[in-house]
Coordinates of C-alpha atoms and ligand atoms in Angstrom, one line a residue:
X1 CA 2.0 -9.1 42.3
X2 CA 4.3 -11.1 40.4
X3 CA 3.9 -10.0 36.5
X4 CA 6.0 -12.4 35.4
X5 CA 4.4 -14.9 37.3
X6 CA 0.9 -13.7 35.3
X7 CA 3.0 -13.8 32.0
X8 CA 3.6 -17.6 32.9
X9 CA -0.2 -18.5 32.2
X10 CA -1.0 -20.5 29.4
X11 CA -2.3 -18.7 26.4
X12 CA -6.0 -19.4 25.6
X13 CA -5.8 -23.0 23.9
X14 CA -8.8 -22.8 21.0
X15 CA -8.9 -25.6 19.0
X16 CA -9.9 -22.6 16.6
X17 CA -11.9 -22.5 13.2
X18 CA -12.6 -26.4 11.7
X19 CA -11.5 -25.1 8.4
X20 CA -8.2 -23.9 9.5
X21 CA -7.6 -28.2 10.8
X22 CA -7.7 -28.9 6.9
X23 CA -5.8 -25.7 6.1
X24 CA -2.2 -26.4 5.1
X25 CA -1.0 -23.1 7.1
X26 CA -3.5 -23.9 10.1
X27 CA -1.3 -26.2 11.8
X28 CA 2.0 -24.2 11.6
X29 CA 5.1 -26.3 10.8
X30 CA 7.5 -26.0 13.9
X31 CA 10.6 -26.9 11.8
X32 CA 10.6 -23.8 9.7
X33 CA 10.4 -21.4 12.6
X34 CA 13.6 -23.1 14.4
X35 CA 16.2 -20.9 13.3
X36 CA 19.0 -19.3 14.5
X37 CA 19.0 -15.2 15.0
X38 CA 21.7 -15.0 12.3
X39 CA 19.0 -16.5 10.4
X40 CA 16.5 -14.6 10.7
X41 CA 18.5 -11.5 10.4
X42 CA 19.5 -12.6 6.9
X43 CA 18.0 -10.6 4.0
X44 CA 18.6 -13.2 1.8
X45 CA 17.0 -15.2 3.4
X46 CA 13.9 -13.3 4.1
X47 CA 13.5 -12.9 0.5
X48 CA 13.7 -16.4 -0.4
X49 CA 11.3 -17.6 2.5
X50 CA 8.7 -14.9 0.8
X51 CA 9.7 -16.2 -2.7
X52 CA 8.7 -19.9 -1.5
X53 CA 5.3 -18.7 0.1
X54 CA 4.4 -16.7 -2.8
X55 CA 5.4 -19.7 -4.9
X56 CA 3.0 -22.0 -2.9
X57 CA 0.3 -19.5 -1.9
X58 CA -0.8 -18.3 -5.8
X59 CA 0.6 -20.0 -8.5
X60 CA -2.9 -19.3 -10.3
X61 CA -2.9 -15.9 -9.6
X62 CA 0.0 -15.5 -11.8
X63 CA -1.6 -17.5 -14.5
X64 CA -5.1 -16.0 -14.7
X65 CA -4.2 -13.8 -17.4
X66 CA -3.5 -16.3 -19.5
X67 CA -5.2 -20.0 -18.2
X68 CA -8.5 -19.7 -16.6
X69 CA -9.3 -16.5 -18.2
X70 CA -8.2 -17.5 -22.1
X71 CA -9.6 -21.2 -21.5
X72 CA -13.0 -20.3 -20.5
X73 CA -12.2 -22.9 -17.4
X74 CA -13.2 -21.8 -14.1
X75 CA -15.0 -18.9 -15.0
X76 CA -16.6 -17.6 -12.7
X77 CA -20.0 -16.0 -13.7
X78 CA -21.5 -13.8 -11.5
X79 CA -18.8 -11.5 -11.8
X80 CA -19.9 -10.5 -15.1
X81 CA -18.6 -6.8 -14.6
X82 CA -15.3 -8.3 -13.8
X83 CA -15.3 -10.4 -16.5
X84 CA -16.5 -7.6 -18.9
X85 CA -13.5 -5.7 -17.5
X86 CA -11.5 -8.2 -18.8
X87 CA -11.7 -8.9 -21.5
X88 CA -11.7 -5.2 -22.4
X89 CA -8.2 -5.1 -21.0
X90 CA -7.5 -8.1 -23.4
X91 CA -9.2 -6.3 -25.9
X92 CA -6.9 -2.7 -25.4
X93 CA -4.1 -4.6 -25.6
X94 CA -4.4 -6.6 -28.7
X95 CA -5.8 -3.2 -30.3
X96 CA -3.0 -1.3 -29.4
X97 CA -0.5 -4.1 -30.1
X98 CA -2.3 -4.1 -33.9
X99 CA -1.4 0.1 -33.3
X100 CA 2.5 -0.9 -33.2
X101 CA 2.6 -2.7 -35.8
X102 CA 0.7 -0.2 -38.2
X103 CA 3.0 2.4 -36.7
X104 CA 6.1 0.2 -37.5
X105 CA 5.0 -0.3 -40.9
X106 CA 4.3 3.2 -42.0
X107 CA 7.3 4.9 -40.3
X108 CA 10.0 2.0 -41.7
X109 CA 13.2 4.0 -41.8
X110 CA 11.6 7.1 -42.1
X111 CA 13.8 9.9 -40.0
X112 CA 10.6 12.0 -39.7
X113 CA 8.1 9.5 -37.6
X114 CA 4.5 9.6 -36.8
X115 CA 3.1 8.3 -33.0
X116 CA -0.1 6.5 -32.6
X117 CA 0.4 7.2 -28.9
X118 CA -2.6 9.3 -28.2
X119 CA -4.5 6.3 -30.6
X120 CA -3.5 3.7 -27.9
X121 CA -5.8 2.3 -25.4
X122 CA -3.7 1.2 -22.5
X123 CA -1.8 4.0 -21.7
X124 CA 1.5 3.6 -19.7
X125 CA 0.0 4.4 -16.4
X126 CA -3.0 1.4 -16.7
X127 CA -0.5 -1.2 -17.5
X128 CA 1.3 -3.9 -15.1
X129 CA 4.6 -2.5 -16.9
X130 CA 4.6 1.0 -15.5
X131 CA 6.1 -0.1 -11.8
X132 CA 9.2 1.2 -12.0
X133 CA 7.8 4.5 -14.3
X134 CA 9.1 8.1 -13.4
X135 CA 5.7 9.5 -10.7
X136 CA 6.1 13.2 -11.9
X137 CA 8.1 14.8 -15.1
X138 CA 9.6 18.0 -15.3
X139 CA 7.4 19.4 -18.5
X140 CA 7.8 23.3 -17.2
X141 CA 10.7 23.9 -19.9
X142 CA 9.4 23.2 -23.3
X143 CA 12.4 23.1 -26.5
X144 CA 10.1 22.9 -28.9
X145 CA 8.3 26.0 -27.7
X146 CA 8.0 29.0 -30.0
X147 CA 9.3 32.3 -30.0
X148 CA 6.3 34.8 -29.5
X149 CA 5.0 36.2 -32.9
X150 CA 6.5 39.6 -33.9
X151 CA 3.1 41.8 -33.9
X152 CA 1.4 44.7 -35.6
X153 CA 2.3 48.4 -33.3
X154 CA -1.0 50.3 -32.6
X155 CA -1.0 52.3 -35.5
X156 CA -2.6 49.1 -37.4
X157 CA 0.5 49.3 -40.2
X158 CA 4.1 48.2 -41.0
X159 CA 6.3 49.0 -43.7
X160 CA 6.6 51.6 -45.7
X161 CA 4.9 52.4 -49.6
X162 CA 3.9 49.1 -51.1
X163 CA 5.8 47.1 -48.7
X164 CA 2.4 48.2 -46.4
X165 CA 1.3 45.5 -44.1
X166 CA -1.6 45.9 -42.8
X167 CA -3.2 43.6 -39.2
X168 CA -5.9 42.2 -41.9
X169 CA -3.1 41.0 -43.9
X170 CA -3.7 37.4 -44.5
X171 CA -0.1 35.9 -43.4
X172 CA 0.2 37.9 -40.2
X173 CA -3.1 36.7 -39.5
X174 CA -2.8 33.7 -40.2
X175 CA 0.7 33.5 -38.0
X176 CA -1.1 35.2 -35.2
X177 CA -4.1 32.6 -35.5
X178 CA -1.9 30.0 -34.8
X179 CA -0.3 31.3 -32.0
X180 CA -3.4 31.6 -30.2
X181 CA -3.5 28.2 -30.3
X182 CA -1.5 28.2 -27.2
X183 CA -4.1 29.7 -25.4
X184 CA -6.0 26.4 -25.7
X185 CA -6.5 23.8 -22.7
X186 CA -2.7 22.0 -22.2
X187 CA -4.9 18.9 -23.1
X188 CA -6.3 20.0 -26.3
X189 CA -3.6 18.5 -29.0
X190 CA -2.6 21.0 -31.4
X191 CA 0.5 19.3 -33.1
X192 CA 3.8 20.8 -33.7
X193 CA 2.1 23.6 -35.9
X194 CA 2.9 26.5 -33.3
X195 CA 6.8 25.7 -33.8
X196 CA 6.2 26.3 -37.7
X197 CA 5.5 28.9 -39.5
X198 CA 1.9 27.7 -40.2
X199 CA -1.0 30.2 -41.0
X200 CA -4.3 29.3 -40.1
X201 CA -7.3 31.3 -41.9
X202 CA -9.7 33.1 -39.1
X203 CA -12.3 30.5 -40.1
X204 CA -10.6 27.3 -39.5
X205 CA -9.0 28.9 -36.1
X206 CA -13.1 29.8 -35.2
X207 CA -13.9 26.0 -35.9
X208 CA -11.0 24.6 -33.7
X209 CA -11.4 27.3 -31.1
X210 CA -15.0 26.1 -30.4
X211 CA -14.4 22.8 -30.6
X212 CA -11.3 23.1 -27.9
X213 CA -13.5 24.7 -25.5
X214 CA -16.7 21.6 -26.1
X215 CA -13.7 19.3 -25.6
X216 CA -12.9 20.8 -22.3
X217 CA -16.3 21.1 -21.0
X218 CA -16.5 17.3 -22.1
X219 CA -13.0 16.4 -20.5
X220 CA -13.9 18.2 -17.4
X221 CA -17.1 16.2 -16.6
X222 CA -15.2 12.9 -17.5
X223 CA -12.7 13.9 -14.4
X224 CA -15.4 14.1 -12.4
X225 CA -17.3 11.1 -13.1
X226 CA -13.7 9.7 -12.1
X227 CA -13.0 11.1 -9.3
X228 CA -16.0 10.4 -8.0
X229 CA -16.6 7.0 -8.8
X230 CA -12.9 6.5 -7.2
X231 CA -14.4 7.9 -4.1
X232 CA -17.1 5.2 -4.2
X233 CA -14.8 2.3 -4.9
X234 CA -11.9 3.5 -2.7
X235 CA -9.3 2.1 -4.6
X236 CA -7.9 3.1 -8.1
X237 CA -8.5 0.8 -11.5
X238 CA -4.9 -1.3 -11.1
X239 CA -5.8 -2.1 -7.3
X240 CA -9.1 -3.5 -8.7
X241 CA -7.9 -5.2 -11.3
X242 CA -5.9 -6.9 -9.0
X243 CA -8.9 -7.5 -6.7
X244 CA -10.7 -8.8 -9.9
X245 CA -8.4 -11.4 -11.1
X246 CA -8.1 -12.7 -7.3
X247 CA -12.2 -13.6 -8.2
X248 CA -11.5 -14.7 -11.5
X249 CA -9.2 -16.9 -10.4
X250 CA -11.7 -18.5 -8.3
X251 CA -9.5 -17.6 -4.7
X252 CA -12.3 -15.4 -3.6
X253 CA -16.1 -16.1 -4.4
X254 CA -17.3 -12.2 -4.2
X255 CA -15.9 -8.7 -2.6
X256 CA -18.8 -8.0 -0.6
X257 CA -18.0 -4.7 0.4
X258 CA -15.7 -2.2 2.5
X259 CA -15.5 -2.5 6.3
X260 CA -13.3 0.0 6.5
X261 CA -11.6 3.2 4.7
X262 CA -8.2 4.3 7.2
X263 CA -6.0 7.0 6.3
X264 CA -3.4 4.3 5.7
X265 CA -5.2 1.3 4.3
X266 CA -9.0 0.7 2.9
X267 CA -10.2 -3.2 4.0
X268 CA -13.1 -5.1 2.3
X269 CA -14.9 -8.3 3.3
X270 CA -15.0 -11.0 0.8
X271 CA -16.2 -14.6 0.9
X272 CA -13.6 -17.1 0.0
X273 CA -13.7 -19.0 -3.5
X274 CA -12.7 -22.6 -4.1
X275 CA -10.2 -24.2 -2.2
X276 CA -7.3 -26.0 -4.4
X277 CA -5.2 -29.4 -4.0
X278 CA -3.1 -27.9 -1.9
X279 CA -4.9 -24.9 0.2
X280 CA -8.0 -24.0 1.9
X281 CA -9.3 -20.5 1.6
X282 CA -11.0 -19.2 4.5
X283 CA -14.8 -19.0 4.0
X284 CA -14.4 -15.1 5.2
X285 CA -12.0 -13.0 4.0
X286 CA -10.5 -9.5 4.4
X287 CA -8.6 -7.7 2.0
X288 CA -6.2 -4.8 3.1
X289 CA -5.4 -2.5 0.8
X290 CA -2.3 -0.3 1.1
X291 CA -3.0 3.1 0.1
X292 CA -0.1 4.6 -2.1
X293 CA -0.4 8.0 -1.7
X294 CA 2.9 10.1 -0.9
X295 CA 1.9 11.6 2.1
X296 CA 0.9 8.6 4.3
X297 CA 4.1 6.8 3.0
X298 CA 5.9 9.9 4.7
X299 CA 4.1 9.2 7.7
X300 CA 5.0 6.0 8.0
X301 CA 8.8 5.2 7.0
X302 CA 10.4 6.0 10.3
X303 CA 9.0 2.6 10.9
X304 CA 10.8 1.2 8.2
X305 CA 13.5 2.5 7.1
X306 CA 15.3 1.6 10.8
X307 CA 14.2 -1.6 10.8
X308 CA 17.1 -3.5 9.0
X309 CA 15.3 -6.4 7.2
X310 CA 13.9 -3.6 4.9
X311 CA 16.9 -1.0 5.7
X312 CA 18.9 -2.2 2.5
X313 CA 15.9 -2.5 0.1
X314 CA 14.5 1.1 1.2
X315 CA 16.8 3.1 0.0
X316 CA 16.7 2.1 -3.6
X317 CA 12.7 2.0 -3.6
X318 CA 9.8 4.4 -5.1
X319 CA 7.3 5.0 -3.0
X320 CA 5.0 2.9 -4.7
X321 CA 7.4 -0.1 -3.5
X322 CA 7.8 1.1 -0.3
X323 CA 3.5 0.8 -0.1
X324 CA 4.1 -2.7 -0.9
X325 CA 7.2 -3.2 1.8
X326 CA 4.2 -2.3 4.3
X327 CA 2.0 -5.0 2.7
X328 CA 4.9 -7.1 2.6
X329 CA 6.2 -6.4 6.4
X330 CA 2.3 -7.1 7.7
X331 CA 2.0 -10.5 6.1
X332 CA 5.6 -11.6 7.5
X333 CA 4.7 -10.2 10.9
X334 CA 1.1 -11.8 11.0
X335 CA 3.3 -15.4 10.1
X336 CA 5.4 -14.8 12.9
X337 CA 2.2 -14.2 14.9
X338 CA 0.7 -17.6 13.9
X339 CA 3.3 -19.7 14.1
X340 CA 3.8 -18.6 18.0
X341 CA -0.4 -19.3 18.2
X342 CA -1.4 -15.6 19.0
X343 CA -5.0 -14.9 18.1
X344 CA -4.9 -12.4 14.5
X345 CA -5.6 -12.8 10.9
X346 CA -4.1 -15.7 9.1
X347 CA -2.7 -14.7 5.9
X348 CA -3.8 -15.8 2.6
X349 CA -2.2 -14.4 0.2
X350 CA -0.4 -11.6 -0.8
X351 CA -0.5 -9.4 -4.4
X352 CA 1.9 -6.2 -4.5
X353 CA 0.1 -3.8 -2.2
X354 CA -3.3 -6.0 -1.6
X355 CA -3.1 -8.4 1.3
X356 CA -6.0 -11.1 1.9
X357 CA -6.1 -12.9 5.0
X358 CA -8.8 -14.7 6.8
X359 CA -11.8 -12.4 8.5
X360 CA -12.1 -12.0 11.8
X361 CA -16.3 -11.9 12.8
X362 CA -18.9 -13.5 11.0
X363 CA -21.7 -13.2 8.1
X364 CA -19.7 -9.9 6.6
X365 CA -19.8 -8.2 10.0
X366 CA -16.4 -7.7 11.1
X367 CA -15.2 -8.1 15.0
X368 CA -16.1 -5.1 17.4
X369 CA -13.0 -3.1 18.3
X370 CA -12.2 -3.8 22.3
X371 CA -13.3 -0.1 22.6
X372 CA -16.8 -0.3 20.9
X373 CA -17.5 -3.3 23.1
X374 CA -18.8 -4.0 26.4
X375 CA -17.7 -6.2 28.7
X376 CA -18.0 -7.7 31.2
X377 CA -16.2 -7.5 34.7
X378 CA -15.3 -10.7 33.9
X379 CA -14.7 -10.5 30.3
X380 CA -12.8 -7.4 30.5
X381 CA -10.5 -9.1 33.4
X382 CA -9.7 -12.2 30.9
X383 CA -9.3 -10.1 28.3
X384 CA -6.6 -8.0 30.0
X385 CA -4.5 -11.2 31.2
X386 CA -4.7 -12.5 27.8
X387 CA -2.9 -9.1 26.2
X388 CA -0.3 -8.9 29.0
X389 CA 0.3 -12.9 27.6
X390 CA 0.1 -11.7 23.7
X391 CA 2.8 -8.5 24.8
X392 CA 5.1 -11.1 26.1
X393 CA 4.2 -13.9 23.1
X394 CA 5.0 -11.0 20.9
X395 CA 8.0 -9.4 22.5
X396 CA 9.5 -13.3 23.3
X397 CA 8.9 -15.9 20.9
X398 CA 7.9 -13.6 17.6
X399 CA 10.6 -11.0 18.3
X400 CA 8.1 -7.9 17.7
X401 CA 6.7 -5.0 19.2
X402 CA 3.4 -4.1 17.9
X403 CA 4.0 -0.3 17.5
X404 CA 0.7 0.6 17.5
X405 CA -1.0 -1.6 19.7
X406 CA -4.4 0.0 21.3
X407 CA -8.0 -1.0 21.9
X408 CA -8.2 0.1 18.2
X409 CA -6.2 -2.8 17.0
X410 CA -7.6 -5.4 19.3
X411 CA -11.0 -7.2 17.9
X412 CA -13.5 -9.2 20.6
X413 CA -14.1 -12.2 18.8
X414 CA -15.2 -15.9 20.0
X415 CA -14.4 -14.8 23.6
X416 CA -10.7 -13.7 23.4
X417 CA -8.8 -10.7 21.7
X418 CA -7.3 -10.9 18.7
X419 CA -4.4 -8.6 17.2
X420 CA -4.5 -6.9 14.1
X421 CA -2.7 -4.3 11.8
X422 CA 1.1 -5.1 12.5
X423 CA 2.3 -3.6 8.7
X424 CA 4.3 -1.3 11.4
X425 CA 5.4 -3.8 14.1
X426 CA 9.1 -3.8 14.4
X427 CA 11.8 -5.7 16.2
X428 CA 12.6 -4.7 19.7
X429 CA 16.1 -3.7 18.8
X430 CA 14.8 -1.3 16.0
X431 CA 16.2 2.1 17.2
X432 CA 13.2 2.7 18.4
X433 CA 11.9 -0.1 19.5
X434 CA 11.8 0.1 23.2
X435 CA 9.7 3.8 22.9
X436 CA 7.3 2.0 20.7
X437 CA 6.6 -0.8 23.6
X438 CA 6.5 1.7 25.9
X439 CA 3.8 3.7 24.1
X440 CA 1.7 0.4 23.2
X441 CA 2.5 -0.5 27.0
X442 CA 0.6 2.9 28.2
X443 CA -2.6 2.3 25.9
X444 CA -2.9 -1.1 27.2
X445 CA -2.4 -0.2 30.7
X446 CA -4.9 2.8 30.6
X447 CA -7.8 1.1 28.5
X448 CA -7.7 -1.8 31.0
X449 CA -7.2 0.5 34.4
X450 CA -10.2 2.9 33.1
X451 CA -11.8 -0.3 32.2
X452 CA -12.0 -0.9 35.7
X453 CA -9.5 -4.5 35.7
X454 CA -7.7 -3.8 39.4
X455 CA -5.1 -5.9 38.8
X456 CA -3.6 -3.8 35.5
X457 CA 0.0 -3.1 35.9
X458 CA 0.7 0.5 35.3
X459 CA 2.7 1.2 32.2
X460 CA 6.3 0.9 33.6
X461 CA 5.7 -2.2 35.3
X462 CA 3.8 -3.5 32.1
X463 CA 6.7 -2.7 30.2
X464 CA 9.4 -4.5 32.4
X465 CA 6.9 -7.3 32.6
X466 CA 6.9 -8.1 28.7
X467 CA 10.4 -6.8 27.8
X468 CA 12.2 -8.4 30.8
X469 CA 14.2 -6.0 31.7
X470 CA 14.2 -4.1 35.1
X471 CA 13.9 -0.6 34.9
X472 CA 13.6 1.0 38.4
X473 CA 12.9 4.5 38.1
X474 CA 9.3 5.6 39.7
X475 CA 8.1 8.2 37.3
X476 CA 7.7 8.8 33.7
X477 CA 10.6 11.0 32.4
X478 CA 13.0 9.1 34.2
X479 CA 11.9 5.5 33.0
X480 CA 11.7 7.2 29.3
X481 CA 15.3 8.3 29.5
X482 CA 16.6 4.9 30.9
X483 CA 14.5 3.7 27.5
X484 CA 16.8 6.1 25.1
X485 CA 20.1 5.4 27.3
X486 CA 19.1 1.1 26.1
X487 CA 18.4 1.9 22.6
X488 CA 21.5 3.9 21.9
X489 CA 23.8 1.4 23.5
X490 CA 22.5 -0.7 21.3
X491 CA 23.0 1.7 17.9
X492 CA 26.5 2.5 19.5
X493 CA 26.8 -1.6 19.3
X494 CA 25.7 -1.5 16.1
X495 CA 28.3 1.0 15.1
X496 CA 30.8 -0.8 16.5
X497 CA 30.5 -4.1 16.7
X498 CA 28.4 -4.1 13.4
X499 CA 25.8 -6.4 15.2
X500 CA 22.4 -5.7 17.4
X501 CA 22.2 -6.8 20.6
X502 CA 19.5 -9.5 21.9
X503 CA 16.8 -8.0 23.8
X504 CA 15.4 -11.1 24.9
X505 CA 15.6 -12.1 28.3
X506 CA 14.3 -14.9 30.3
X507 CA 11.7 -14.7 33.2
X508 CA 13.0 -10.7 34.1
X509 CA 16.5 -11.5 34.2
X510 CA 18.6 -8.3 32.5
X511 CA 19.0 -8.9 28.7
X512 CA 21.2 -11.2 27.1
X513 CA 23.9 -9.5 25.1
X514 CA 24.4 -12.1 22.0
X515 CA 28.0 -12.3 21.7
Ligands
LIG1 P1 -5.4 0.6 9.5 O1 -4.0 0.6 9.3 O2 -6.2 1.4 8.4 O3 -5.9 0.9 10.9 P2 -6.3 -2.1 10.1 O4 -5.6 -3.3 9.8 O5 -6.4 -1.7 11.6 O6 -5.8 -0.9 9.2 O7 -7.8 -2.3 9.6 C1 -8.8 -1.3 9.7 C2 -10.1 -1.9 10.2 O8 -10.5 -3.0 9.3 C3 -10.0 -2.6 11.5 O9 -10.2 -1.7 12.6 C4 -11.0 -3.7 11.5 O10 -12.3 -3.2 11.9 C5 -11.0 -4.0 10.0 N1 -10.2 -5.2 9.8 C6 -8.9 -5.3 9.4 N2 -8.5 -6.5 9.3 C7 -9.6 -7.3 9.6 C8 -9.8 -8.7 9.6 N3 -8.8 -9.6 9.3 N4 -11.0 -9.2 9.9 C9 -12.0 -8.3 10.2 N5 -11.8 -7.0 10.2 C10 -10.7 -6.5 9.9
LIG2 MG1 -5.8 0.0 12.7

């Protein structure tokens, strides 16, 4: 059988979703995706393509701190918690600004000057200005630490005649006192006291000992209550801020709830707010929140830092701007998607690491994965011919490979199969581009064969079928290392010639070199 000659059927034509005829991204504008390869490979450009779609996607977003929220306009009641959350923010900072200015005022020109830092309510890490902040400090070496306290030998006495001190004598115990303040929970302030030659009397060191100790008790059940209630809510207090002004704004009507909590990303349902002159929210929405957390950022930047529209920019990042280079690389991909008419998630908008794009299912249920549902013969027949097409859409005309394309990341929705979670999709000439399509290549090809769809090409042949080229070998290890031997000659082009080669290639012939 011809695969190529399957690839040449038409994609599913769906007039799709009514709301998406009045939607101003619904009918993709076939200008702006006519550009050359040296355009799309331009940084530069990239940046200013998302600066214009941020521009036109969220222009209130940006102002609810201020308009809606200051105004009283567009407020958006049954959010009271939101609301309440708020305007406490508003609050914090006007108290701590009022903080400053006492601070300023008492310290003048004062060398000696007193902090109100532990007074303040929004502290560094809850505010919008802490991006670029230092993660973790080196606090092990202390200058300010003191030396340890000279103490009394066993025999209870120093000195000699009436130079006698005795360990009851009221400055040594006093100095001693205040050393044991160390011993005290890191948390528990004691000021600069230890560094001074300050003597506390047994009593007052009783009195602060015993109220250190209620004060970790109390600190320790506070952390709890945290953690815990971060558990429940899945994201931390800036990510749902973030969520929170998206409601206030009036975007989104309500966050219903979470679909689903991944190792990489946690997604909620909400329904869409009020649409504006110029857009039309989706009446469904999911939000996809990028998780920040170091570990699953080191899982995942093999997949960016090779792919050279991010290359540049990675190297200078923090992690916590890498996490929002994934959120960033998924709406771009999911644009690229649209515009070529595949069947995934339209995007919304798109706020640091939170990206909100239109829901795929119905009534807050989301889509069944293509392996939690069951087909039938039929179905499962159409569904196949209609990935092999999406492969080749994808590979051809969006210039991606999905990277981690499975039956995981394919929903069942309206009759047809529709892609999703592309944060990692890369461009075929990404070093390791090919290996990626030939992995997604062997999901697709064993889900449909054990699915019981005859006519499924076997992974090799599914692979020359979307990627045009014409690797011969019969067996696995062979066909893999034929994969390797295209990818390096294209770094060794790289090296050279400073440029990527095209791997596009029309109806099977070998691939075009773009020189
Ligand atoms: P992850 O990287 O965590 O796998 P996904 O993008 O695959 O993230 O999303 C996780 C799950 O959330 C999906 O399996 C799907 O059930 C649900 N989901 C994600 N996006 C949407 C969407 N636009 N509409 C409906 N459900 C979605
Ligand atoms: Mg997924």
């Amino acid at each position: 059988m011809d695969p190529v000659g399957v690839a040449a059927a038409p994609p599913e034509a769906g007039p799709g979703p009514a709301w998406r005829n009045k939607c101003p991204w619904g009918a993709p504008n076939p200008t702006s995706i006519s550009c050359s390869l040296a355009d799309v490979m331009s940084e530069q450009l990239a940046k200013e393509l998302q600066l214009e779609e941020e521009n036109a996607a969220f222009p209130e977003v940006v102002a609810v701190a201020e308009g809606p929220f200051i105004t009283g306009e567009n407020i958006d009641t049954s959010s009271d918690l939101m609301l309440a959350q708020m305007l406490q923010m508003e609050f914090d900072r006007e108290y701590d600004a009022q903080l400053r200015r006492e601070e300023k005022k008492i310290n003048g020109d004062s060398k000696v000057s007193i902090s109100f830092e532990n007074y303040r309510k929004v502290h560094p890490y809850d505010s919008d200005s802490s991006e670029d902040e230092v993660d973790w400090q080196d606090t092990r070496h202390d200058p300010y630490r003191a030396d340890k306290p000279t103490t009394t030998p066993r025999k209870g006495f120093i000195g000699k005649g009436k130079d006698i001190t005795t360990k009851h004598d009221e400055v040594v115990c006093g100095r001693k006192n205040t050393a044991r303040m160390e011993n005290f929970a890191p948390e528990f302030q004691v000021g600069d006291g230890i560094g001074m030659d300050l003597k506390l009397s047994n009593q007052v060191f009783n009195a602060l000992k015993q109220h250190a100790y209620s004060e970790e008790r109390r600190s320790a059940r506070l952390h709890e209550k945290k953690e815990h209630s971060t558990a429940e809510k899945a994201v931390d207090p800036k990510t749902r801020l973030l969520m929170y002004k998206m409601v206030n704004s009036g975007m989104l009507e309500t966050i219903t709830g979470c679909i689903s909590t991944g190792k990489e990303s946690v997604v909620f349902h909400a329904y869409g707010g009020n649409a504006t002159e110029d857009k039309v929210i989706p009446p469904e929405c999911a939000i996809k929140v990028f998780k920040t957390t170091l570990n699953e950022f080191k899982n995942r930047d093999k997949y960016i830092k090779d792919d050279y529209r991010f290359k540049d920019r990675f190297s200078k990042l923090n992690p916590r701007k890498i996490i929002r280079m994934w959120a960033e690389k998924e709406m771009h991909n999911l644009t690229r998607m649209q515009n070529a008419g595949i069947p995934c998630p339209e995007v919304v908008i798109l706020k640091k690491h939170v990206l909100v794009m239109s829901f795929i299912g119905q009534d807050q249920v989301p889509a069944p994965k293509l392996k939690d549902v069951i087909l039938s013969s039929e179905d499962m027949k159409k569904a196949y011919y209609q990935v092999l097409n999406m492969m080749q859409q994808l590979y051809k005309e969006c210039n991606l490979v999905h990277a981690d394309l499975s039956e995981y990341n394919m929903l069942w929705h309206d009759g047809k199969v529709w892609l999703i979670d592309v944060s990692q999709s890369v461009e075929p000439t990404h070093p390791h581009g090919l290996e990626f399509l030939f992995r997604d290549c062997r999901n697709v090809s064993q889900f449909f064969q054990k699915g019981g769809v005859a006519e499924a090409l076997n992974e090799r042949e599914l692979f020359n079928a979307v990627s045009g080229f014409n690797i011969t070998a019969d067996n696995e290890v062979d066909f893999q290392a034929e994969i390797e031997a295209l990818e390096k000659m294209n770094e060794d082009h790289v090296q050279n010639h400073g440029k990527k080669l095209s791997m596009f290639s029309s109806d099977g012939d070998p691939p075009i070199f773009d020189e």
